[in-house]
Short mmCIF file of C-alpha atoms and ligand atoms in Angstrom, two decimals:
data_model
loop_
_atom_site.label_atom_id
_atom_site.label_comp_id
_atom_site.label_asym_id
_atom_site.label_seq_id
_atom_site.Cartn_x
_atom_site.Cartn_y
_atom_site.Cartn_z
CA MET Y 1132 0.02 0.03 0.04
CA LYS Y 1133 1.36 3.45 -1.00
CA ASN Y 1134 1.98 5.64 2.01
CA ASN Y 1135 1.16 9.21 1.22
CA LYS Y 1136 2.56 10.75 4.33
CA THR Y 1137 4.48 14.01 4.34
CA ASN Y 1138 7.87 14.34 5.94
CA LYS Y 1139 6.23 16.31 8.72
CA GLU Y 1140 4.14 13.33 9.65
CA TYR Y 1141 7.32 11.26 10.10
CA ASP Y 1142 8.63 13.75 12.56
CA TRP Y 1143 9.73 12.15 15.77
CA GLN Y 1144 11.86 14.86 17.40
CA LYS Y 1145 9.70 14.96 20.58
CA GLY Y 1146 8.74 11.82 22.44
CA MET Y 1147 5.06 10.62 22.04
CA ASP Y 1148 2.66 10.24 24.86
CA PRO Y 1149 1.95 6.53 25.62
CA ASN Y 1150 -1.76 7.01 25.07
CA ASP Y 1151 -1.07 8.39 21.62
CA ILE Y 1152 1.30 5.53 20.95
CA PHE Y 1153 -1.46 2.96 21.65
CA SER Y 1154 -4.05 4.86 19.70
CA ASN Y 1155 -1.69 5.03 16.70
CA ILE Y 1156 -0.82 1.40 17.00
CA GLY Y 1157 -4.54 0.56 17.15
CA LYS Y 1158 -4.95 2.37 13.78
CA LEU Y 1159 -2.06 0.45 12.33
CA MET Y 1160 -3.28 -2.83 13.46
CA ARG Y 1161 -6.70 -2.22 11.86
CA MET Y 1162 -4.66 -2.44 8.56
CA ASN Y 1163 -3.65 -6.00 9.53
CA ILE Y 1164 -5.57 -9.21 8.99
CA SER Y 1165 -6.96 -11.18 11.95
CA TYR Y 1166 -6.80 -14.99 11.57
CA GLY Y 1167 -10.15 -15.50 13.43
CA ARG Y 1168 -12.14 -12.94 11.67
CA ASP Y 1169 -10.81 -12.59 8.19
CA ASP Y 1170 -11.08 -14.71 5.07
CA ILE Y 1171 -7.66 -16.21 5.08
CA VAL Y 1172 -7.34 -19.06 2.52
CA GLY Y 1173 -3.74 -19.68 1.61
CA PHE Y 1174 -1.36 -18.64 4.36
CA PRO Y 1175 0.84 -20.91 6.44
CA GLY Y 1176 0.26 -19.02 9.75
CA THR Y 1177 -2.54 -18.99 12.41
CA THR Y 1178 -3.11 -17.44 15.87
CA PRO Y 1179 -0.30 -18.80 18.14
CA LEU Y 1180 -1.27 -20.74 21.26
CA ASN Y 1181 -2.33 -18.48 24.09
CA ILE Y 1182 0.28 -20.03 26.49
CA ALA Y 1183 2.99 -19.32 23.96
CA GLU Y 1184 1.86 -15.69 23.52
CA CYS Y 1185 1.66 -15.16 27.33
CA VAL Y 1186 5.11 -16.65 28.00
CA TYR Y 1187 6.59 -14.45 25.21
CA ALA Y 1188 5.00 -11.33 26.61
CA GLU Y 1189 5.81 -12.12 30.23
CA TYR Y 1190 9.52 -12.76 29.60
CA LEU Y 1191 10.28 -10.35 26.76
CA GLY Y 1192 11.31 -7.67 29.37
CA TYR Y 1193 14.14 -9.86 30.58
CA HIS Y 1194 15.80 -9.33 27.23
CA ALA Y 1195 17.55 -12.61 27.31
CA ASN Y 1196 19.97 -13.15 24.38
CA ASN Y 1197 20.26 -16.67 23.10
CA ILE Y 1198 23.19 -15.93 20.71
CA GLY Y 1199 25.15 -19.04 19.66
CA LEU Y 1200 24.42 -22.71 19.70
CA HIS Y 1201 23.40 -24.39 22.96
CA THR Y 1202 23.71 -28.06 21.95
CA THR Y 1203 27.40 -28.29 21.22
CA GLY Y 1204 28.75 -27.93 24.69
CA ASN Y 1205 31.02 -25.16 23.56
CA ASP Y 1206 31.56 -22.03 25.67
CA LYS Y 1207 28.33 -20.04 25.71
CA GLU Y 1208 27.42 -16.45 26.39
CA VAL Y 1209 27.37 -16.03 30.10
CA GLY Y 1210 24.17 -14.90 31.97
CA PHE Y 1211 21.47 -16.62 30.03
CA GLY Y 1212 21.64 -20.27 31.21
CA GLY Y 1213 17.85 -20.53 31.72
CA THR Y 1214 16.79 -19.51 28.23
CA GLN Y 1215 19.70 -21.47 26.69
CA THR Y 1216 18.50 -24.71 28.50
CA ALA Y 1217 14.94 -24.03 27.26
CA GLU Y 1218 16.33 -23.81 23.69
CA GLU Y 1219 18.24 -26.98 24.16
CA GLU Y 1220 15.10 -28.72 25.31
CA VAL Y 1221 13.20 -27.37 22.30
CA ILE Y 1222 15.94 -28.87 20.04
CA ALA Y 1223 15.61 -32.18 21.92
CA MET Y 1224 11.82 -32.21 21.27
CA ALA Y 1225 12.34 -31.35 17.65
CA ALA Y 1226 14.97 -34.09 17.33
CA ASP Y 1227 12.48 -36.55 18.73
CA LEU Y 1228 9.93 -35.43 16.10
CA MET Y 1229 12.65 -36.19 13.55
CA GLY Y 1230 13.36 -39.66 15.04
CA VAL Y 1231 16.46 -39.16 17.13
CA THR Y 1232 17.76 -37.92 20.48
CA LEU Y 1233 19.54 -34.83 21.46
CA GLU Y 1234 22.87 -36.66 21.71
CA GLU Y 1235 22.60 -37.22 17.88
CA VAL Y 1236 21.94 -33.64 16.80
CA ASP Y 1237 22.75 -29.92 17.06
CA GLY Y 1238 20.46 -27.12 16.24
CA TYR Y 1239 19.05 -23.70 17.13
CA ILE Y 1240 15.88 -21.65 16.89
CA SER Y 1241 16.23 -19.42 13.88
CA SER Y 1242 14.27 -16.40 12.61
CA GLY Y 1243 12.27 -18.79 10.45
CA GLY Y 1244 12.28 -21.36 7.67
CA THR Y 1245 14.32 -19.08 5.34
CA GLU Y 1246 17.27 -18.81 7.73
CA ALA Y 1247 16.97 -22.45 8.61
CA ASN Y 1248 17.07 -23.49 5.00
CA PHE Y 1249 19.94 -21.21 4.35
CA MET Y 1250 21.79 -22.64 7.34
CA GLY Y 1251 21.26 -26.24 6.20
CA CYS Y 1252 22.54 -25.51 2.68
CA TRP Y 1253 25.43 -23.44 4.08
CA ILE Y 1254 26.53 -26.45 6.15
CA GLY Y 1255 26.15 -28.55 3.04
CA ARG Y 1256 28.03 -26.18 0.80
CA ASN Y 1257 30.95 -26.08 3.28
CA SER Y 1258 31.29 -29.82 3.33
CA SER Y 1259 33.58 -29.37 0.42
CA GLU Y 1260 37.06 -27.86 0.40
CA ASN Y 1261 36.03 -26.13 -2.85
CA PRO Y 1262 32.65 -24.64 -1.98
CA GLN Y 1263 32.44 -22.82 -5.30
CA LYS Y 1264 32.04 -26.16 -7.02
CA THR Y 1265 28.74 -26.95 -5.39
CA ALA Y 1266 25.57 -27.85 -7.16
CA LEU Y 1267 22.12 -27.52 -5.59
CA LEU Y 1268 19.50 -30.08 -6.73
CA CYS Y 1269 15.80 -29.71 -5.80
CA SER Y 1270 12.37 -29.81 -7.36
CA SER Y 1271 10.84 -26.72 -8.96
CA LEU Y 1272 8.38 -26.69 -6.02
CA THR Y 1273 11.15 -25.91 -3.56
CA HIS Y 1274 10.67 -22.72 -1.52
CA ASN Y 1275 12.34 -19.57 -2.88
CA SER Y 1276 14.41 -19.26 0.27
CA ILE Y 1277 16.44 -22.07 -1.38
CA THR Y 1278 16.03 -21.67 -5.10
CA ALA Y 1279 16.40 -17.85 -5.07
CA LYS Y 1280 18.01 -16.60 -1.91
CA THR Y 1281 20.29 -19.46 -0.92
CA VAL Y 1282 21.52 -20.01 -4.44
CA ASP Y 1283 22.20 -16.27 -4.84
CA ILE Y 1284 24.16 -16.02 -1.59
CA LEU Y 1285 26.04 -19.37 -1.44
CA MET Y 1286 26.53 -20.49 -4.93
CA ASN Y 1287 27.85 -19.17 -8.20
CA ARG Y 1288 25.54 -16.41 -9.32
CA ASP Y 1289 25.22 -17.66 -12.83
CA ARG Y 1290 22.68 -20.15 -11.36
CA LYS Y 1291 24.15 -22.95 -13.47
CA CYS Y 1292 24.65 -24.69 -10.13
CA LEU Y 1293 20.86 -24.90 -9.67
CA LYS Y 1294 19.54 -28.19 -11.08
CA LEU Y 1295 15.77 -28.65 -11.00
CA ILE Y 1296 14.66 -32.17 -10.62
CA PRO Y 1297 11.40 -33.27 -12.27
CA THR Y 1298 8.58 -34.48 -10.15
CA ASP Y 1299 5.53 -36.63 -10.70
CA LYS Y 1300 2.24 -34.75 -11.41
CA SER Y 1301 1.47 -34.45 -7.64
CA GLY Y 1302 4.89 -32.80 -6.97
CA HIS Y 1303 7.15 -35.67 -5.61
CA ILE Y 1304 10.77 -35.77 -6.77
CA LEU Y 1305 11.34 -38.54 -9.29
CA VAL Y 1306 14.25 -40.24 -7.60
CA GLU Y 1307 15.62 -41.82 -10.77
CA LYS Y 1308 15.69 -38.22 -12.26
CA MET Y 1309 17.61 -37.07 -9.13
CA ILE Y 1310 20.14 -39.74 -9.78
CA GLU Y 1311 20.40 -38.74 -13.43
CA ALA Y 1312 20.84 -35.07 -12.60
CA VAL Y 1313 23.84 -35.90 -10.31
CA GLU Y 1314 25.41 -38.21 -12.93
CA VAL Y 1315 24.94 -35.71 -15.78
CA SER Y 1316 26.87 -33.05 -13.84
CA ILE Y 1317 29.31 -35.24 -11.89
CA ASN Y 1318 32.37 -33.88 -13.66
CA ASP Y 1319 31.33 -30.25 -13.33
CA PHE Y 1320 30.94 -30.16 -9.49
CA ASP Y 1321 32.72 -31.56 -6.42
CA ASN Y 1322 29.82 -31.14 -3.99
CA PHE Y 1323 26.09 -31.80 -4.34
CA VAL Y 1324 23.55 -30.28 -1.92
CA ILE Y 1325 20.24 -32.09 -2.46
CA VAL Y 1326 17.02 -30.75 -1.04
CA GLY Y 1327 13.94 -32.84 -0.31
CA ASN Y 1328 10.66 -31.24 0.62
CA ALA Y 1329 8.33 -32.42 3.38
CA GLY Y 1330 5.52 -30.25 2.55
CA THR Y 1331 5.99 -28.00 -0.55
CA THR Y 1332 4.58 -24.47 -0.16
CA MET Y 1333 1.97 -24.64 -2.92
CA LEU Y 1334 0.97 -28.35 -2.98
CA GLY Y 1335 2.07 -29.69 0.38
CA SER Y 1336 3.67 -32.60 -1.44
CA VAL Y 1337 6.13 -34.68 0.63
CA ASP Y 1338 9.05 -36.17 -1.34
CA ASP Y 1339 9.99 -39.80 -0.68
CA ILE Y 1340 12.75 -38.99 1.74
CA PRO Y 1341 13.75 -42.71 2.46
CA ARG Y 1342 14.17 -43.38 -1.23
CA MET Y 1343 16.10 -40.19 -1.80
CA SER Y 1344 18.28 -41.09 1.16
CA PHE Y 1345 18.84 -44.65 -0.09
CA ALA Y 1346 19.83 -43.31 -3.54
CA LEU Y 1347 22.23 -40.89 -2.03
CA GLY Y 1348 23.91 -43.70 -0.17
CA GLU Y 1349 24.41 -45.50 -3.44
CA LEU Y 1350 25.81 -42.37 -5.12
CA LYS Y 1351 28.25 -41.88 -2.22
CA LYS Y 1352 29.53 -45.41 -2.88
CA ILE Y 1353 29.89 -44.86 -6.68
CA TYR Y 1354 31.51 -41.42 -6.30
CA PRO Y 1355 33.52 -41.59 -3.08
CA HIS Y 1356 35.52 -38.49 -4.00
CA LYS Y 1357 32.47 -36.36 -4.33
CA LYS Y 1358 30.58 -34.75 -1.43
CA PHE Y 1359 26.80 -35.15 -0.97
CA HIS Y 1360 24.64 -33.31 1.56
CA PHE Y 1361 20.97 -33.96 2.07
CA HIS Y 1362 18.80 -31.21 3.55
CA VAL Y 1363 15.01 -31.78 4.19
CA ASP Y 1364 12.84 -28.70 4.17
CA ALA Y 1365 10.06 -29.65 6.65
CA ALA Y 1366 9.36 -26.00 7.47
CA PHE Y 1367 5.67 -26.59 7.03
CA GLY Y 1368 5.42 -30.41 7.49
CA GLY Y 1369 7.76 -30.85 10.51
CA PHE Y 1370 4.94 -30.73 13.09
CA VAL Y 1371 2.40 -32.56 10.88
CA VAL Y 1372 4.01 -35.31 8.83
CA PRO Y 1373 5.27 -37.36 11.86
CA PHE Y 1374 1.57 -37.82 12.75
CA ILE Y 1375 0.35 -38.97 9.34
CA SER Y 1376 0.74 -42.69 9.36
CA ASN Y 1377 0.96 -43.32 5.61
CA ILE Y 1378 3.86 -40.93 4.98
CA PRO Y 1379 7.26 -42.59 5.39
CA HIS Y 1380 9.75 -41.09 7.97
CA ILE Y 1381 11.23 -37.73 6.90
CA GLY Y 1382 13.83 -37.43 9.58
CA PHE Y 1383 17.15 -38.66 10.67
CA ARG Y 1384 16.37 -42.38 10.80
CA ASN Y 1385 17.11 -42.02 7.07
CA HIS Y 1386 20.86 -42.46 7.26
CA HIS Y 1387 21.83 -39.88 4.69
CA VAL Y 1388 19.72 -36.97 5.90
CA ASP Y 1389 22.12 -34.30 7.17
CA THR Y 1390 20.04 -31.29 8.13
CA ILE Y 1391 16.33 -30.53 8.57
CA THR Y 1392 14.30 -27.30 8.82
CA LEU Y 1393 11.05 -27.46 10.80
CA ASP Y 1394 9.24 -24.23 11.76
CA ALA Y 1395 7.53 -24.04 15.06
CA HIS Y 1396 5.83 -20.79 13.95
CA LYS Y 1397 3.80 -22.61 11.33
CA MET Y 1398 2.19 -25.88 12.43
CA GLY Y 1399 3.91 -25.72 15.90
CA LEU Y 1400 1.59 -22.84 16.81
CA THR Y 1401 4.19 -20.53 18.19
CA PRO Y 1402 4.71 -16.78 17.53
CA TYR Y 1403 7.04 -15.71 14.70
CA GLY Y 1404 10.73 -15.94 15.15
CA SER Y 1405 10.82 -19.69 15.89
CA GLY Y 1406 12.06 -21.57 12.90
CA ILE Y 1407 14.25 -24.58 13.87
CA ILE Y 1408 17.30 -25.97 12.08
CA LEU Y 1409 18.70 -29.39 13.09
CA SER Y 1410 21.90 -31.07 11.93
CA ARG Y 1411 23.59 -34.28 12.62
CA LYS Y 1412 25.98 -33.86 15.55
CA GLY Y 1413 29.04 -31.92 14.73
CA LEU Y 1414 28.13 -30.64 11.30
CA PHE Y 1415 27.81 -27.03 12.57
CA ALA Y 1416 31.66 -27.10 12.93
CA ARG Y 1417 31.72 -26.27 9.18
CA THR Y 1418 30.18 -22.90 9.73
CA SER Y 1419 31.75 -22.07 13.03
CA THR Y 1420 33.44 -18.69 13.31
CA LYS Y 1421 35.22 -17.00 16.20
CA ALA Y 1422 33.83 -13.70 17.59
CA PRO Y 1423 36.55 -11.93 19.49
CA TYR Y 1424 34.28 -10.52 22.05
CA PHE Y 1425 32.30 -13.71 22.66
CA PRO Y 1426 33.41 -16.82 24.54
CA GLY Y 1427 33.93 -19.76 22.18
CA ALA Y 1428 32.70 -19.71 18.63
CA ASP Y 1429 29.35 -19.21 16.95
CA ALA Y 1430 28.14 -21.46 14.10
CA SER Y 1431 24.72 -19.98 13.71
CA PHE Y 1432 23.80 -17.38 11.13
CA SER Y 1433 21.71 -15.19 13.46
CA GLY Y 1434 23.81 -13.41 16.03
CA SER Y 1435 21.65 -12.06 18.87
CA ARG Y 1436 18.36 -13.89 19.25
CA SER Y 1437 15.42 -13.69 21.56
CA GLY Y 1438 15.54 -15.89 24.64
CA ALA Y 1439 11.80 -15.12 25.15
CA SER Y 1440 11.17 -16.92 21.89
CA ALA Y 1441 12.93 -20.02 23.16
CA LEU Y 1442 10.76 -19.94 26.34
CA SER Y 1443 7.58 -19.38 24.33
CA THR Y 1444 8.44 -22.27 21.88
CA TRP Y 1445 9.26 -24.46 24.82
CA ALA Y 1446 5.87 -23.64 26.49
CA ALA Y 1447 3.93 -24.42 23.25
CA MET Y 1448 5.63 -27.69 22.64
CA LYS Y 1449 5.28 -28.85 26.31
CA TYR Y 1450 1.66 -27.68 26.43
CA MET Y 1451 0.65 -29.54 23.19
CA GLY Y 1452 2.75 -32.64 23.74
CA LYS Y 1453 3.08 -35.07 20.84
CA ASP Y 1454 -0.43 -36.13 21.56
CA GLY Y 1455 -1.71 -32.60 21.11
CA TYR Y 1456 0.05 -32.14 17.77
CA ALA Y 1457 -1.19 -35.53 16.66
CA LYS Y 1458 -4.79 -34.56 17.46
CA THR Y 1459 -4.49 -31.24 15.69
CA THR Y 1460 -3.05 -32.96 12.63
CA GLN Y 1461 -5.94 -35.49 12.56
CA ARG Y 1462 -8.52 -32.72 12.83
CA LEU Y 1463 -6.91 -30.65 10.09
CA MET Y 1464 -6.67 -33.63 7.88
CA LYS Y 1465 -10.42 -34.21 8.33
CA VAL Y 1466 -11.19 -30.57 7.43
CA THR Y 1467 -8.74 -30.91 4.43
CA SER Y 1468 -10.89 -33.92 3.16
CA GLU Y 1469 -14.15 -32.00 3.66
CA ILE Y 1470 -12.78 -29.05 1.60
CA LYS Y 1471 -11.46 -31.34 -1.11
CA CYS Y 1472 -14.96 -32.79 -1.43
CA ILE Y 1473 -16.48 -29.36 -1.79
CA LEU Y 1474 -13.91 -28.36 -4.49
CA HIS Y 1475 -14.34 -31.67 -6.36
CA ASN Y 1476 -18.23 -31.36 -6.31
CA ASN Y 1477 -17.89 -27.86 -7.81
CA GLY Y 1478 -15.64 -28.90 -10.62
CA PHE Y 1479 -12.28 -27.60 -9.46
CA GLU Y 1480 -9.14 -29.47 -10.49
CA ILE Y 1481 -7.14 -30.17 -7.47
CA PHE Y 1482 -3.65 -31.82 -6.94
CA LYS Y 1483 -3.45 -35.01 -4.87
CA ASN Y 1484 -2.38 -33.88 -1.39
CA ASP Y 1485 -0.23 -35.44 1.22
CA ILE Y 1486 -0.87 -32.99 4.07
CA ASN Y 1487 -3.16 -30.14 4.97
CA ILE Y 1488 -2.39 -28.07 1.84
CA ILE Y 1489 -4.58 -28.39 -1.23
CA GLY Y 1490 -3.28 -27.02 -4.61
CA VAL Y 1491 -5.98 -25.98 -6.97
CA LYS Y 1492 -5.37 -25.53 -10.76
CA GLY Y 1493 -6.54 -22.33 -12.39
CA SER Y 1494 -6.52 -18.61 -11.82
CA LEU Y 1495 -8.75 -16.63 -9.50
CA PRO Y 1496 -10.22 -13.23 -10.43
CA ARG Y 1497 -8.46 -10.30 -8.96
CA TRP Y 1498 -11.49 -9.25 -6.93
CA ILE Y 1499 -11.55 -12.54 -5.16
CA GLN Y 1500 -7.85 -12.00 -4.34
CA LYS Y 1501 -8.91 -8.71 -2.67
CA ASP Y 1502 -11.65 -10.16 -0.60
CA PHE Y 1503 -9.82 -13.33 0.48
CA ARG Y 1504 -6.22 -13.82 1.42
CA VAL Y 1505 -5.27 -16.28 -1.36
CA HIS Y 1506 -1.77 -17.17 -2.54
CA VAL Y 1507 -1.82 -17.50 -6.27
CA GLN Y 1508 1.24 -18.69 -8.17
CA GLU Y 1509 0.91 -17.54 -11.75
CA SER Y 1510 4.16 -19.08 -12.88
CA PHE Y 1511 3.46 -22.66 -11.94
CA PRO Y 1512 5.11 -25.18 -14.42
CA GLU Y 1513 2.33 -26.84 -16.45
CA ASN Y 1514 4.34 -30.00 -16.69
CA LEU Y 1515 6.11 -30.84 -13.46
CA SER Y 1516 8.09 -33.62 -15.15
CA HIS Y 1517 9.62 -30.98 -17.46
CA PRO Y 1518 9.50 -27.91 -15.29
CA GLU Y 1519 11.77 -25.94 -17.50
CA ASN Y 1520 9.86 -26.35 -20.72
CA GLY Y 1521 8.41 -22.89 -20.30
CA LYS Y 1522 4.69 -23.55 -20.22
CA ILE Y 1523 3.11 -22.12 -17.08
CA ILE Y 1524 -0.30 -22.21 -15.44
CA SER Y 1525 -1.85 -20.54 -12.36
CA VAL Y 1526 -2.17 -22.41 -9.21
CA TRP Y 1527 -3.70 -21.28 -5.89
CA ASN Y 1528 -3.90 -23.12 -2.64
CA ILE Y 1529 -5.77 -23.68 0.57
CA VAL Y 1530 -3.53 -24.03 3.69
CA VAL Y 1531 -5.77 -25.72 6.21
CA MET Y 1532 -4.83 -24.21 9.55
CA ASN Y 1533 -6.73 -23.97 12.85
CA HIS Y 1534 -8.66 -20.95 11.58
CA THR Y 1535 -9.79 -22.65 8.26
CA LYS Y 1536 -13.45 -23.57 7.99
CA PRO Y 1537 -15.04 -25.51 5.00
CA GLU Y 1538 -17.69 -22.69 4.95
CA LEU Y 1539 -14.98 -20.27 3.81
CA ILE Y 1540 -14.38 -22.27 0.63
CA GLU Y 1541 -18.24 -22.48 0.10
CA LYS Y 1542 -18.29 -18.65 0.39
CA ILE Y 1543 -15.63 -18.25 -2.34
CA ILE Y 1544 -17.36 -20.66 -4.61
CA SER Y 1545 -20.78 -18.97 -4.13
CA GLN Y 1546 -19.30 -15.55 -4.81
CA LEU Y 1547 -17.54 -16.86 -7.97
CA LYS Y 1548 -20.84 -18.43 -9.17
CA ARG Y 1549 -22.86 -15.24 -8.43
CA LYS Y 1550 -20.39 -13.10 -10.45
CA VAL Y 1551 -20.28 -15.51 -13.40
CA GLY Y 1552 -24.04 -16.41 -13.36
C1 PLP X 1842 8.28 -25.15 2.55
C2 PLP X 1842 8.72 -23.84 3.09
N1 PLP X 1842 10.00 -23.65 3.41
C3 PLP X 1842 10.47 -22.39 3.94
C4 PLP X 1842 9.56 -21.36 4.12
C5 PLP X 1842 10.11 -20.04 4.64
O1 PLP X 1842 9.68 -19.92 5.94
P1 PLP X 1842 9.75 -18.52 6.66
O2 PLP X 1842 8.72 -17.63 6.00
O3 PLP X 1842 9.50 -18.81 8.12
O4 PLP X 1842 11.12 -17.91 6.48
C6 PLP X 1842 8.20 -21.57 3.83
C7 PLP X 1842 7.27 -20.44 4.04
O5 PLP X 1842 6.13 -20.58 3.74
C8 PLP X 1842 7.75 -22.77 3.28
O6 PLP X 1842 6.55 -23.01 2.98
#
């Protein structure tokens, strides 16, 4: 939205009265959406748990700084032992979701999935002595935090290092194409960072992580002088997939998985600022740097981080328990099925879904996009098995979160029919 304010209105020479501050913030917040009230269709966020919000607010004033990693046993910033321990316990619970114990992993609470994905790929890129000769392989459905940002920052900017692997028509990486993509470029690169998705942003498709992991094991045997790193982006699916029985394990029980992103601030129901990155024990040594003013070294990307966020994430996960997340997942999957039925009965073409995200083919009129918060991707590859053949279609999606009601989809459909009819 264009802000037509004059410079005078930006003036802040004199301090503002707290009453005026609150009244101004009230006005600002009326410009924001509200998950409970508004028509939010495709957005991977929802109201955080009340307990998480209360803990965050209560302990924000302590201004605890969780800089660094708290799972490595290295020297830590002094004075924040409580919030560092809370974070270590969050990492232990996240590790458990991903099939292992704290002894087997390191990790930290990042600003979000973007940073966590960057961190995972950074660790992967640095596994080689020649990081410039790194290729990144993933499907065209991979989040732009990897395909755009990470590639731009970490890899050669000509983007020739980015190899898009075809998927089936529901968005799952074709493992034989992944092997082919490695073999075709084996002489051009020393290091291969491979990304599997456990919940793509638009379709919610979950790659076959066990098969990808097995294939990587075989590639390591065939090409022992090359490096391979397997990162799983479970930013959305990390708190859902472990509770869906027909999806194979996406975590560290797959031997060749090295790093995993799972965001608490999506399906973990915590406030923003709580992405999680996990690695197999010791891998963070590859990104460790010494800060002269800070005891020990820091291997995280962040720098100063909120200790209150660690407490709030800890509170949310303890409050829900695995049973609570399992129940939420079951309820949301039921709502997802109901919405699929409605779409199907009204002639919409939908993608086969694995989790609580439904991709719908076709465009939506602009006026619908104003009334409802919908994510529409207008550059979606028409043919996912040849994503680079140039043909594109529009796809929009429904991200079924706690606030999503089937009636919302009925409302969109009836408005569409009224306008057309
Ligand atoms: C699959 C996936 N990965 C990463 C991200 C980025 O997460 P964040 O917005 O927390 O940085 C998203 C965001 O929607 C996502 O869907």
